[in-house]
Amino acid sequence: MTSAAASAPPARAYRRLGVEERRAQLLGAALTLFAHRAPDEVSLDEVATVAGVSRPLVYRYFPGGRQQLYEAALRSAAEQLILCFGEPPGGPPTERVTRVLDRYLAFVDEHDTGFSALLRGGSVVETSRTSAIVDEVRRAAAEQILLHLGSGEAAGPRLRMMVRTWIAAVEAASLIWLDEGKQPAAAELRDWLVDQLIVLLAATAATDPETAAAVAALLPLETAAGPAGRLAQLLVPVLGEAAHLLPQDG
């Protein structure tokens, strides 16, 4: 055996992947790049390099080029994001929402730049199809939150509007959080967003009978040690300062 042959690295075993497995590998490589780069800054050559394949192979699976690959990667990311909002039924609703936000913020943290570029728009690869995918995530998230609140498809228009408004606030807060260097800590941001949901529910219930009925059904499920109990303890002193705003007897 020659010295050159002895020093050569062992050949890496090649394993032929199935169509779906290869497609998943390419999407994973694309998502890795889109997570931290704006979509229009990522080239197919880079995707091929990260996946360890040739550029023609990427085109074989995505003949529409970067646009098709981006839309497929976006769809994959959207499916992951929608899963963040699912929770088994049972237990205090605000604690379920807390776990939802933990997963959501972890996703935002992991995909920071890509998440920001996706929601802000303005990318050269943004189309009506990509916008529809993003809107689908928002609607699916709202439906899941309504289920956690015990309403689901039976939710009235005011409650449904309130939840969609909160989803928009969560999205905006996530973008600001990224702009501010992920400050405050994710747990603090999560608690603040849960507090917002509780306050929005209370304010809506004050003038909407359907929401009031939903809140009445939810309250017995909450605990003093949970998010709703913690917020109630914080608000009682604040509300006490507003006693002069109430009608005076006599």
Short mmCIF file of C-alpha atoms in Angstrom, two decimals, residues 6-247:
data_model
loop_
_atom_site.label_atom_id
_atom_site.label_comp_id
_atom_site.label_asym_id
_atom_site.label_seq_id
_atom_site.Cartn_x
_atom_site.Cartn_y
_atom_site.Cartn_z
CA ALA A 6 -2.70 5.03 3.50
CA SER A 7 -3.21 8.70 4.31
CA ALA A 8 -6.37 9.19 2.22
CA PRO A 9 -9.57 9.62 4.25
CA PRO A 10 -11.98 6.70 4.10
CA ALA A 11 -14.68 7.08 1.47
CA ARG A 12 -18.02 8.13 2.96
CA ALA A 13 -20.66 5.52 2.39
CA TYR A 14 -23.36 6.79 0.04
CA ARG A 15 -26.92 6.05 0.99
CA ARG A 16 -29.67 6.58 -1.54
CA LEU A 17 -32.59 8.39 0.05
CA GLY A 18 -36.23 7.94 -0.84
CA VAL A 19 -38.07 10.79 -2.51
CA GLU A 20 -39.81 12.05 0.64
CA GLU A 21 -36.69 11.59 2.77
CA ARG A 22 -34.57 13.54 0.29
CA ARG A 23 -37.19 16.27 0.02
CA ALA A 24 -37.31 16.55 3.81
CA GLN A 25 -33.51 16.79 3.88
CA LEU A 26 -33.54 19.67 1.39
CA LEU A 27 -36.31 21.47 3.26
CA GLY A 28 -34.36 21.07 6.49
CA ALA A 29 -31.30 22.64 4.88
CA ALA A 30 -33.39 25.49 3.49
CA LEU A 31 -35.05 26.14 6.86
CA THR A 32 -31.63 26.25 8.52
CA LEU A 33 -30.62 29.06 6.15
CA PHE A 34 -33.97 30.88 6.13
CA ALA A 35 -33.98 30.88 9.93
CA HIS A 36 -31.14 33.40 10.10
CA ARG A 37 -31.14 35.06 6.67
CA ALA A 38 -33.77 36.93 4.74
CA PRO A 39 -35.19 34.55 2.09
CA ASP A 40 -33.99 36.64 -0.86
CA GLU A 41 -30.42 36.43 0.46
CA VAL A 42 -30.28 32.62 0.29
CA SER A 43 -29.06 30.95 -2.90
CA LEU A 44 -29.74 27.43 -4.14
CA ASP A 45 -25.98 26.80 -4.10
CA GLU A 46 -25.98 27.43 -0.35
CA VAL A 47 -28.92 25.08 0.15
CA ALA A 48 -27.12 22.41 -1.84
CA THR A 49 -23.94 22.90 0.21
CA VAL A 50 -25.76 22.66 3.56
CA ALA A 51 -27.62 19.54 2.37
CA GLY A 52 -24.43 18.01 0.98
CA VAL A 53 -25.89 17.52 -2.50
CA SER A 54 -25.44 19.00 -5.96
CA ARG A 55 -27.28 22.04 -7.22
CA PRO A 56 -28.95 20.04 -10.04
CA LEU A 57 -30.39 17.70 -7.41
CA VAL A 58 -32.04 20.65 -5.65
CA TYR A 59 -33.56 21.68 -8.99
CA ARG A 60 -34.76 18.12 -9.58
CA TYR A 61 -36.90 18.34 -6.45
CA PHE A 62 -37.76 22.02 -6.79
CA PRO A 63 -37.81 22.83 -10.52
CA GLY A 64 -39.33 26.23 -9.72
CA GLY A 65 -36.05 27.23 -8.11
CA ARG A 66 -35.70 29.36 -4.99
CA GLN A 67 -39.31 30.54 -5.08
CA GLN A 68 -40.72 27.02 -4.98
CA LEU A 69 -38.20 25.93 -2.37
CA TYR A 70 -38.99 28.94 -0.20
CA GLU A 71 -42.73 28.33 -0.38
CA ALA A 72 -42.25 24.66 0.52
CA ALA A 73 -39.94 25.58 3.41
CA LEU A 74 -42.44 28.20 4.56
CA ARG A 75 -45.20 25.61 4.49
CA SER A 76 -43.04 23.27 6.57
CA ALA A 77 -42.28 26.03 9.08
CA ALA A 78 -45.97 26.99 9.21
CA GLU A 79 -46.92 23.43 10.10
CA GLN A 80 -44.37 23.47 12.92
CA LEU A 81 -45.64 26.83 14.16
CA ILE A 82 -49.28 25.69 14.15
CA LEU A 83 -48.30 22.70 16.27
CA CYS A 84 -47.00 25.12 18.91
CA PHE A 85 -50.58 26.17 19.69
CA GLY A 86 -51.95 22.68 20.33
CA GLU A 87 -52.48 21.53 23.93
CA PRO A 88 -54.37 18.57 25.41
CA PRO A 89 -57.67 19.59 27.01
CA GLY A 90 -57.89 19.80 30.77
CA GLY A 91 -56.32 21.91 33.46
CA PRO A 92 -56.40 25.70 33.92
CA PRO A 93 -56.80 27.40 30.52
CA THR A 94 -54.23 30.12 31.27
CA GLU A 95 -51.63 27.48 32.10
CA ARG A 96 -52.29 25.82 28.74
CA VAL A 97 -51.82 29.18 27.01
CA THR A 98 -48.59 29.65 28.97
CA ARG A 99 -47.20 26.40 27.56
CA VAL A 100 -48.34 27.42 24.07
CA LEU A 101 -46.41 30.69 24.34
CA ASP A 102 -43.32 28.89 25.65
CA ARG A 103 -43.23 26.83 22.45
CA TYR A 104 -44.10 29.80 20.23
CA LEU A 105 -41.34 32.01 21.66
CA ALA A 106 -38.85 29.14 21.41
CA PHE A 107 -39.72 28.91 17.70
CA VAL A 108 -39.30 32.68 17.28
CA ASP A 109 -35.95 32.51 19.09
CA GLU A 110 -34.69 29.66 16.91
CA HIS A 111 -35.82 31.22 13.61
CA ASP A 112 -35.20 34.86 14.54
CA THR A 113 -34.18 36.52 11.25
CA GLY A 114 -36.36 34.30 9.08
CA PHE A 115 -39.36 34.85 11.36
CA SER A 116 -38.87 38.60 11.20
CA ALA A 117 -38.48 38.65 7.41
CA LEU A 118 -41.52 36.43 6.99
CA LEU A 119 -43.92 38.52 9.06
CA ARG A 120 -42.66 41.93 7.97
CA GLY A 121 -42.91 41.04 4.29
CA GLY A 122 -41.08 43.01 1.65
CA SER A 123 -39.09 40.01 0.46
CA VAL A 124 -38.66 39.56 -3.27
CA VAL A 125 -40.03 36.03 -2.81
CA GLU A 126 -43.21 37.18 -1.09
CA THR A 127 -46.32 36.27 -3.09
CA SER A 128 -50.04 35.87 -2.52
CA ARG A 129 -49.31 32.20 -1.78
CA THR A 130 -46.75 32.96 0.94
CA SER A 131 -49.08 35.58 2.42
CA ALA A 132 -51.88 33.00 2.47
CA ILE A 133 -49.65 30.55 4.34
CA VAL A 134 -48.85 33.16 6.99
CA ASP A 135 -52.53 34.06 7.34
CA GLU A 136 -53.36 30.38 7.71
CA VAL A 137 -51.01 30.20 10.71
CA ARG A 138 -52.72 33.21 12.31
CA ARG A 139 -56.19 31.73 11.82
CA ALA A 140 -55.15 28.29 13.05
CA ALA A 141 -53.54 29.85 16.13
CA ALA A 142 -56.73 31.78 16.88
CA GLU A 143 -58.85 28.64 16.56
CA GLN A 144 -56.56 26.78 18.97
CA ILE A 145 -56.69 29.60 21.52
CA LEU A 146 -60.50 29.63 21.27
CA LEU A 147 -60.48 25.89 21.99
CA HIS A 148 -58.32 26.50 25.07
CA LEU A 149 -60.93 29.07 26.15
CA GLY A 150 -63.66 26.48 25.78
CA SER A 151 -65.34 28.08 22.77
CA GLY A 152 -63.96 26.84 19.46
CA GLU A 153 -66.25 27.23 16.46
CA ALA A 154 -69.12 28.27 18.76
CA ALA A 155 -67.31 31.50 19.73
CA GLY A 156 -69.29 34.69 19.18
CA PRO A 157 -68.00 37.49 16.94
CA ARG A 158 -66.73 39.67 19.79
CA LEU A 159 -64.79 36.85 21.44
CA ARG A 160 -63.39 35.72 18.10
CA MET A 161 -62.32 39.28 17.26
CA MET A 162 -60.72 39.64 20.69
CA VAL A 163 -58.64 36.48 20.26
CA ARG A 164 -57.49 37.48 16.77
CA THR A 165 -56.55 40.89 18.15
CA TRP A 166 -54.48 39.18 20.84
CA ILE A 167 -52.78 36.95 18.24
CA ALA A 168 -51.81 40.11 16.34
CA ALA A 169 -50.42 41.58 19.57
CA VAL A 170 -48.38 38.43 20.22
CA GLU A 171 -46.97 38.62 16.71
CA ALA A 172 -46.09 42.31 17.05
CA ALA A 173 -44.54 41.77 20.48
CA SER A 174 -42.42 38.94 19.06
CA LEU A 175 -41.02 41.21 16.34
CA ILE A 176 -40.29 43.98 18.84
CA TRP A 177 -38.65 41.39 21.11
CA LEU A 178 -36.29 40.43 18.28
CA ASP A 179 -35.55 44.11 17.56
CA GLU A 180 -34.71 44.66 21.24
CA GLY A 181 -32.16 41.85 21.36
CA LYS A 182 -34.61 39.36 22.86
CA GLN A 183 -35.18 41.46 25.95
CA PRO A 184 -36.92 41.05 28.35
CA ALA A 185 -36.38 37.35 29.04
CA ALA A 186 -38.74 35.04 27.15
CA ALA A 187 -40.47 33.94 30.37
CA GLU A 188 -41.19 37.55 31.32
CA LEU A 189 -42.56 38.31 27.86
CA ARG A 190 -44.70 35.16 28.01
CA ASP A 191 -46.24 36.14 31.36
CA TRP A 192 -46.98 39.64 30.08
CA LEU A 193 -48.74 38.24 27.00
CA VAL A 194 -50.84 35.87 29.13
CA ASP A 195 -51.78 38.84 31.34
CA GLN A 196 -52.89 40.72 28.22
CA LEU A 197 -55.14 37.84 27.22
CA ILE A 198 -56.76 37.76 30.66
CA VAL A 199 -57.37 41.51 30.70
CA LEU A 200 -58.78 41.48 27.16
CA LEU A 201 -61.13 38.67 28.18
CA ALA A 202 -62.31 40.63 31.22
CA ALA A 203 -62.82 43.83 29.24
CA THR A 204 -64.75 42.02 26.51
CA ALA A 205 -66.86 40.09 29.03
CA ALA A 206 -67.93 43.39 30.61
CA THR A 207 -69.96 44.32 27.52
CA ASP A 208 -70.48 41.03 25.66
CA PRO A 209 -72.81 38.40 27.20
CA GLU A 210 -71.32 35.52 25.16
CA THR A 211 -67.80 36.31 26.34
CA ALA A 212 -69.10 36.80 29.89
CA ALA A 213 -70.59 33.28 29.79
CA ALA A 214 -67.30 31.86 28.50
CA VAL A 215 -65.32 33.61 31.26
CA ALA A 216 -67.79 32.38 33.91
CA ALA A 217 -67.16 28.82 32.74
CA LEU A 218 -63.37 29.31 32.72
CA LEU A 219 -62.91 30.91 36.14
CA PRO A 220 -63.65 27.76 38.22
CA LEU A 221 -60.84 26.00 36.34
CA GLU A 222 -58.24 28.59 37.38
CA THR A 223 -56.15 28.44 40.56
CA ALA A 224 -54.79 31.04 42.94
CA ALA A 225 -51.24 29.94 42.09
CA GLY A 226 -51.80 30.11 38.32
CA PRO A 227 -51.53 33.06 35.92
CA ALA A 228 -55.09 34.27 36.53
CA GLY A 229 -54.69 34.13 40.31
CA ARG A 230 -51.33 35.88 40.17
CA LEU A 231 -52.72 38.69 38.02
CA ALA A 232 -55.78 39.08 40.26
CA GLN A 233 -53.51 39.56 43.26
CA LEU A 234 -51.54 42.23 41.40
CA LEU A 235 -54.61 44.06 40.15
CA VAL A 236 -56.59 44.29 43.38
CA PRO A 237 -54.40 47.09 44.83
CA VAL A 238 -54.44 48.93 41.50
CA LEU A 239 -58.23 48.70 41.22
CA GLY A 240 -58.53 49.89 44.79
CA GLU A 241 -56.98 53.19 43.70
CA ALA A 242 -59.86 53.58 41.24
CA ALA A 243 -62.60 53.36 43.88
CA HIS A 244 -63.38 57.07 43.44
CA LEU A 245 -64.49 56.34 39.87
CA LEU A 246 -67.39 54.18 41.07
CA PRO A 247 -70.84 55.70 41.71
#
